[in-house]
Backbone as JSON, one array per atom type, in Angstrom:
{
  "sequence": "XXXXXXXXXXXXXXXXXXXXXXXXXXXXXXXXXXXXXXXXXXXXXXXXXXXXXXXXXXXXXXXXXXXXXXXXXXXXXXXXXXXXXXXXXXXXXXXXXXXXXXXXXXXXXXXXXXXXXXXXXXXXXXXXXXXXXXXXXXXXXXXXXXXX",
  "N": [[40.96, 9.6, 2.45], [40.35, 12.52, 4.03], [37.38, 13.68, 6.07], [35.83, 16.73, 6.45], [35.72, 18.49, 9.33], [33.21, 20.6, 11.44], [32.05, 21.81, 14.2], [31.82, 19.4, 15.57], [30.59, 17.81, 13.49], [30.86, 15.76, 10.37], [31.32, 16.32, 7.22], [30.96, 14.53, 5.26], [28.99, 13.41, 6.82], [26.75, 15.07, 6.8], [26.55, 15.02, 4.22], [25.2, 12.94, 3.99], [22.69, 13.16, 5.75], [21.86, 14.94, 4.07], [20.53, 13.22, 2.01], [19.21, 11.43, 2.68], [17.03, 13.21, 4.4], [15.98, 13.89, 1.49], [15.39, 11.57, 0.67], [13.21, 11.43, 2.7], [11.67, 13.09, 1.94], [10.58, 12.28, -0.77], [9.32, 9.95, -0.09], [7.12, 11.17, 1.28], [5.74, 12.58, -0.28], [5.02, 10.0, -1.84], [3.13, 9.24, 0.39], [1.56, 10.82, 0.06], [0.38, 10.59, -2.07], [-0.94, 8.33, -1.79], [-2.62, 8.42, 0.33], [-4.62, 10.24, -1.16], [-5.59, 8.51, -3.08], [-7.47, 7.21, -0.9], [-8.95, 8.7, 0.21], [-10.36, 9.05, -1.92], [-13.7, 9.21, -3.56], [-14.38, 6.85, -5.18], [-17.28, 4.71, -5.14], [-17.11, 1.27, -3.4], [-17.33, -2.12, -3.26], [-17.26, -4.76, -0.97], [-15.36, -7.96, -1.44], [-15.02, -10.31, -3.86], [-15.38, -10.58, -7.69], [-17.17, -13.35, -9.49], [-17.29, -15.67, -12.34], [-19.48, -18.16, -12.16], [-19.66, -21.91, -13.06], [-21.26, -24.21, -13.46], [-23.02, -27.66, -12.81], [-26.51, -28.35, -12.72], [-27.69, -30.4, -12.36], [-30.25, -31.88, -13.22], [-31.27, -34.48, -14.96], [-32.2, -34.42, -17.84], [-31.2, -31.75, -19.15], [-29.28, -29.25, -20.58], [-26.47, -28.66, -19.51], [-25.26, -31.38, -18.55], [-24.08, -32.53, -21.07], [-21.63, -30.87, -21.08], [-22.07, -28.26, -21.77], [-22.19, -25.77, -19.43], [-23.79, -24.08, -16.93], [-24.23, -20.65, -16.14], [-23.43, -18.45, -13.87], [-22.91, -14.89, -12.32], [-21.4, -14.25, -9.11], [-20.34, -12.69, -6.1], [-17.95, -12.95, -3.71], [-17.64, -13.12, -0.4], [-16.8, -11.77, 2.46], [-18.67, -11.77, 6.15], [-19.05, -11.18, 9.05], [-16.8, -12.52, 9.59], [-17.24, -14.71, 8.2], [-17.36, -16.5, 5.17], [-19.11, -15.7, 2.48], [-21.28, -16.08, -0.61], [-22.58, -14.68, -2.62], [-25.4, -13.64, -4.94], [-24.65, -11.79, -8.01], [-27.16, -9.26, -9.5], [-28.35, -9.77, -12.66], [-27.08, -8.77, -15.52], [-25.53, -6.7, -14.18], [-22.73, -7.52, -13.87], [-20.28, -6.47, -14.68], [-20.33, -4.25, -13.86], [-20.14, -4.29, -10.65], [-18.16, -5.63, -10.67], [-16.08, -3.19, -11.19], [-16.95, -1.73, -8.73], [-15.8, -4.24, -6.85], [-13.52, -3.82, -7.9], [-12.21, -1.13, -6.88], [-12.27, -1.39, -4.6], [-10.09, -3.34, -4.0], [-8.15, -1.52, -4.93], [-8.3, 0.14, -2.93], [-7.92, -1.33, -0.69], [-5.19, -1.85, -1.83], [-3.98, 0.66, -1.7], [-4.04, 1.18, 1.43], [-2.65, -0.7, 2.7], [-0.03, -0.16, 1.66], [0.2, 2.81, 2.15], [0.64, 2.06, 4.97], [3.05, 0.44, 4.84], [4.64, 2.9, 3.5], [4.45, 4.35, 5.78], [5.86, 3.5, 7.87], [8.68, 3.38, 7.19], [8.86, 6.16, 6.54], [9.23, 6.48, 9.14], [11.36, 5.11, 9.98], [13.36, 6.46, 8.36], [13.32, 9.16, 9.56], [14.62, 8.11, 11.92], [16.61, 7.77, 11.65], [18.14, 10.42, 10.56], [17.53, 11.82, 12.59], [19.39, 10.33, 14.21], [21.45, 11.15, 12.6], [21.64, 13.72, 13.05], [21.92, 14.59, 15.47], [24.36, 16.0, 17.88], [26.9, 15.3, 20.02], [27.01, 16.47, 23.2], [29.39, 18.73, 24.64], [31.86, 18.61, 26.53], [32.68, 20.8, 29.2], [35.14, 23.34, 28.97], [35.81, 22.05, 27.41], [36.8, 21.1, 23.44], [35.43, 20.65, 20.41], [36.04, 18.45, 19.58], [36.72, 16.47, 16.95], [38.27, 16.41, 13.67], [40.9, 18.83, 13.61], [42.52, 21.24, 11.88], [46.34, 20.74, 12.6], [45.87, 19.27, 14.35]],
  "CA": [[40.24, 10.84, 2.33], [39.83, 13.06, 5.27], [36.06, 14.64, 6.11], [36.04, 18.23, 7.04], [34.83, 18.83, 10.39], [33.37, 21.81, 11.92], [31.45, 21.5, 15.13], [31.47, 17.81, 15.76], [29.72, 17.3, 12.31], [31.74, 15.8, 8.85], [31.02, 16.84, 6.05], [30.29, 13.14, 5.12], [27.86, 13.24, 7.44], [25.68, 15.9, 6.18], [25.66, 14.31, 2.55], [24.31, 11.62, 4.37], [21.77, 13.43, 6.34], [21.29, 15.54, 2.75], [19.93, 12.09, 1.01], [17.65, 11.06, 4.13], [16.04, 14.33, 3.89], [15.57, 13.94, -0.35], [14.22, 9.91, 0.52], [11.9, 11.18, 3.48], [10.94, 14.08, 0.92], [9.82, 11.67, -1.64], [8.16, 8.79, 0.93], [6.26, 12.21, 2.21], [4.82, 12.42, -1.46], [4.15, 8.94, -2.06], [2.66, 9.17, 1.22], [0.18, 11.94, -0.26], [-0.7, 10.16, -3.4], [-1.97, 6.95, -1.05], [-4.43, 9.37, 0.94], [-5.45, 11.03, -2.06], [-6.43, 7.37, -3.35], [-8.1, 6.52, 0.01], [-9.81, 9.89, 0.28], [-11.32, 9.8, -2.8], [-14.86, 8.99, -3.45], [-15.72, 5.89, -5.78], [-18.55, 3.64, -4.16], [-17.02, -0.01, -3.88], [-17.6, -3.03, -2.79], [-16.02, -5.83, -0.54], [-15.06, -8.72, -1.91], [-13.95, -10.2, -5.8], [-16.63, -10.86, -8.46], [-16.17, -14.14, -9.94], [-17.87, -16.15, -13.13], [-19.37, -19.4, -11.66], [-19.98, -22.22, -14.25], [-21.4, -25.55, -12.87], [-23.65, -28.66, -13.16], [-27.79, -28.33, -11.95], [-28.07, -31.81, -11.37], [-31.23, -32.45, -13.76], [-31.07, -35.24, -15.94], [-32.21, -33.73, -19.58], [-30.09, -30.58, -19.25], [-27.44, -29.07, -21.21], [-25.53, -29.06, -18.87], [-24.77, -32.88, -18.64], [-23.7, -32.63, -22.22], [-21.18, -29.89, -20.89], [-22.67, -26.7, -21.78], [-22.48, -25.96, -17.88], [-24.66, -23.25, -16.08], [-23.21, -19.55, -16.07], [-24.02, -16.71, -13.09], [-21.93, -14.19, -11.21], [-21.4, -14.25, -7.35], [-19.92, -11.87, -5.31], [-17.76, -13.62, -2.55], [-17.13, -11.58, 0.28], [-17.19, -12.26, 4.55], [-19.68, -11.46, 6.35], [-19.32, -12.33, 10.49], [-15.58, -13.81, 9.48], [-17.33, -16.4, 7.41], [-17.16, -16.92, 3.69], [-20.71, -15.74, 2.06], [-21.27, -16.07, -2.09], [-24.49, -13.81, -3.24], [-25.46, -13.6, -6.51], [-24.7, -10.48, -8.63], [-28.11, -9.32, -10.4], [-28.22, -9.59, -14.35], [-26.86, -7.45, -16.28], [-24.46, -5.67, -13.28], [-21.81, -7.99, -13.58], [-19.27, -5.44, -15.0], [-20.54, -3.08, -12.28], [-19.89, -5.06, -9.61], [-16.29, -5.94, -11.0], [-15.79, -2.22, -11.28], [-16.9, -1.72, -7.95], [-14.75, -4.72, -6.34], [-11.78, -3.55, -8.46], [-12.77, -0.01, -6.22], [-12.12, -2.16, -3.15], [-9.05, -3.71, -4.06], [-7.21, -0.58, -5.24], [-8.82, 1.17, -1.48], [-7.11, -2.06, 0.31], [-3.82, -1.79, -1.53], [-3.17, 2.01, -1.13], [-3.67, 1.19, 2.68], [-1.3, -1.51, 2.78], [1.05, 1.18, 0.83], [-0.09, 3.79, 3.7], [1.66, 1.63, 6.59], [4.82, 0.46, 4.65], [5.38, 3.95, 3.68], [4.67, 5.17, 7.11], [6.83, 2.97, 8.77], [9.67, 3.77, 6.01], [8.94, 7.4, 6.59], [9.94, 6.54, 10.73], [12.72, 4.66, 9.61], [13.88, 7.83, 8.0], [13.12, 10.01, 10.26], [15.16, 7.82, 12.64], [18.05, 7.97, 10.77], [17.99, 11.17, 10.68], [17.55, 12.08, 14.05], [20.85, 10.11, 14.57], [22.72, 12.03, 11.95], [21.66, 15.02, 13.33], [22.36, 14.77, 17.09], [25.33, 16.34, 18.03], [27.06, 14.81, 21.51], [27.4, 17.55, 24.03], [30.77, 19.41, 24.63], [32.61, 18.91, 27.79], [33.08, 22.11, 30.09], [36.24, 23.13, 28.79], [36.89, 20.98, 26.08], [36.82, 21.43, 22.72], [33.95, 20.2, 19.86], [36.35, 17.6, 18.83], [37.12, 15.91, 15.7], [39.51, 17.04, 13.27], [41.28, 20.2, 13.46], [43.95, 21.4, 11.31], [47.79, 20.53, 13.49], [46.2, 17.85, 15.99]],
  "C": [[39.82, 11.31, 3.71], [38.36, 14.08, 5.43], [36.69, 16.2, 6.88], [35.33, 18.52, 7.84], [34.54, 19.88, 11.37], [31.87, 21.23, 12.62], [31.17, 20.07, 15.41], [31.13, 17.11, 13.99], [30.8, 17.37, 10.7], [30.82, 15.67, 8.28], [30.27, 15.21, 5.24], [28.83, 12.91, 5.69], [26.25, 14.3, 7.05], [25.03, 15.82, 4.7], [24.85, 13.53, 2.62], [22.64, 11.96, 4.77], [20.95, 14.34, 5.1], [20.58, 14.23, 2.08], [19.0, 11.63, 1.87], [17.06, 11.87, 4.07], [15.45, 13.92, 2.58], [14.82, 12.75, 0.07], [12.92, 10.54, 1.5], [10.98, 11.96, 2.38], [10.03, 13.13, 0.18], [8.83, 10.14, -1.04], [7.23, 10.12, 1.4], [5.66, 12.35, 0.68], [4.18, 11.35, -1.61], [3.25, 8.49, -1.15], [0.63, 9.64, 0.92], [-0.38, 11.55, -1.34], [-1.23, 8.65, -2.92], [-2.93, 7.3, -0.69], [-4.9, 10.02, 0.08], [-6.39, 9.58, -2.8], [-7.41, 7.19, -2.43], [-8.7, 7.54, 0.33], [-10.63, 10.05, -0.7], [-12.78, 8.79, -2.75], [-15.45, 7.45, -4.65], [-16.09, 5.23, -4.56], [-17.29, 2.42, -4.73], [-17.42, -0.96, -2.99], [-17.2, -4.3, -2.26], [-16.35, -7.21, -0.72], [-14.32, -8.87, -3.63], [-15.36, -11.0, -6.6], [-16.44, -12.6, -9.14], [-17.29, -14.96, -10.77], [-18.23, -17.75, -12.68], [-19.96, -20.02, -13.02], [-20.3, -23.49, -13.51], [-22.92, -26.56, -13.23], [-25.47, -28.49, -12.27], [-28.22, -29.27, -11.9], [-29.37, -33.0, -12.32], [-31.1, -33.34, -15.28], [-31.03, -34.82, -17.27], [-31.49, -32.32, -19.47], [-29.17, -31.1, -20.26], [-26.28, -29.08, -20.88], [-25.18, -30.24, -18.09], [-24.12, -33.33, -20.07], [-22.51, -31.51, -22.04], [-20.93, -28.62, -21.01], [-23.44, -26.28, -20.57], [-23.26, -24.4, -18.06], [-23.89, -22.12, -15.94], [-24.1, -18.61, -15.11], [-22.75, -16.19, -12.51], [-22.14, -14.28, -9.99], [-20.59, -12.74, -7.22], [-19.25, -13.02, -4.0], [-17.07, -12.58, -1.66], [-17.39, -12.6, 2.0], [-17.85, -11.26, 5.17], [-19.48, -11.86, 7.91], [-18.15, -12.78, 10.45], [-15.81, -14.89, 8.67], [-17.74, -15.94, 5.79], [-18.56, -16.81, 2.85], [-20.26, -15.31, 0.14], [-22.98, -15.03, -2.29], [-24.09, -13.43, -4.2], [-25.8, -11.97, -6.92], [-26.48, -10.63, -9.84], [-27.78, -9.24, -11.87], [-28.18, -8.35, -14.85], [-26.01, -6.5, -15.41], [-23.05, -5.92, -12.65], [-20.06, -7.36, -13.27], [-19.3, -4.36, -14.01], [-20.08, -3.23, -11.01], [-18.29, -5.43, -9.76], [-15.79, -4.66, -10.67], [-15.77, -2.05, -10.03], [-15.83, -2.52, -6.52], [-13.31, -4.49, -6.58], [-11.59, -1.96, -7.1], [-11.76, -0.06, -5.04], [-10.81, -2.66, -2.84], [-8.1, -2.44, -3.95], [-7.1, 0.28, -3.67], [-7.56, 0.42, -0.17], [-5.24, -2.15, -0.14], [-3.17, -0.42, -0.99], [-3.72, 2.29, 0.71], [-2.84, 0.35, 3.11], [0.26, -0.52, 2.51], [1.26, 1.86, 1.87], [1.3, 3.03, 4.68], [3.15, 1.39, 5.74], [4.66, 1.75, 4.55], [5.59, 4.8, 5.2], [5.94, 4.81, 7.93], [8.36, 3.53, 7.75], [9.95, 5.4, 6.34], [9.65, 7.7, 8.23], [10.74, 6.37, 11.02], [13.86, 5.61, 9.76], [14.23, 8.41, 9.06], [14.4, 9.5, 11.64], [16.37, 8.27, 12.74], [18.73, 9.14, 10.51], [18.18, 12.42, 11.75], [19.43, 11.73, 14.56], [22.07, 10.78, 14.13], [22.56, 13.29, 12.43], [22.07, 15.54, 14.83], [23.59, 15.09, 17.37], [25.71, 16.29, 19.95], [27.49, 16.43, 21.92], [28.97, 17.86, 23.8], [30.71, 19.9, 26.12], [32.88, 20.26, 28.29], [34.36, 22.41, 29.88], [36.92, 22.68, 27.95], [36.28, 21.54, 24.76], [35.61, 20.56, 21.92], [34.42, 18.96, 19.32], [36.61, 17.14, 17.21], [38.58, 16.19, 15.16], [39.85, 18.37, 13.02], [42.72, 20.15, 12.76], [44.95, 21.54, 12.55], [47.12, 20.11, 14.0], [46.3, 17.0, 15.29]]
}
């Protein structure tokens, strides 16, 4: 199969550079529904909520009979280091809600950079299909011409 070439550029090549356009198109959306996540406004909170259940040590307890001890934490860093604080009663679900907040904030910025970089990729790619080498003083634009 022979491409059809007019000014340096086959026809191959422009389907090509037609589908790099359509992908950056749609990385340039999914781009815009990451910052619309990371722009928007819930309150959250950093870290992950988590149900602690454990032993208080005192002889007549229930919990030595294994009906252990139940509170929520919050674990989160603080300084680089590893801090637990206790969620108040009754705001456990709040606090989940809120860390879920946090999570969803940290993946659609993870999202952000791959797509960015993806979108440069593109763009690269792009660039290459689109560059057209100069034309010699004299010479012709090359490729194929009908009779050479």
């Amino acid at each position: 199969m022979q491409s059809v070439c007019h000014y340096g550029i086959r026809h191959t090549d422009l389907m090509d550079t037609s589908r790099l356009r359509q992908q950056l198109i749609r990385v340039g959306g999914e781009i815009a529904r990451q910052i619309q996540v990371l722009a928007g406004r819930p309150p959250m909170i950093r870290g992950n909520v988590y149900r602690l259940r454990r032993r208080c040590g005192k002889s007549g307890c229930r919990c030595t009979r294994g009906e252990l001890h139940e509170s929520w934490v919050l674990l989160t860093r603080e300084a680089g280091a590893r801090r637990m604080r206790a969620v108040p009663r009754g705001q456990a679900d709040r606090w989940r809600e809120l860390a879920e907040n946090y999570r969803r904030f940290r993946r659609a910025r993870r999202e952000l950079a791959r797509l960015h970089r993806e979108a440069m990729r593109l763009a690269g790619l792009l660039e290459e299909g689109r560059a057209i080498a100069p034309v010699p003083e004299g010479g012709s634009t090359g490729g194929d011409h009908a009779g050479s």
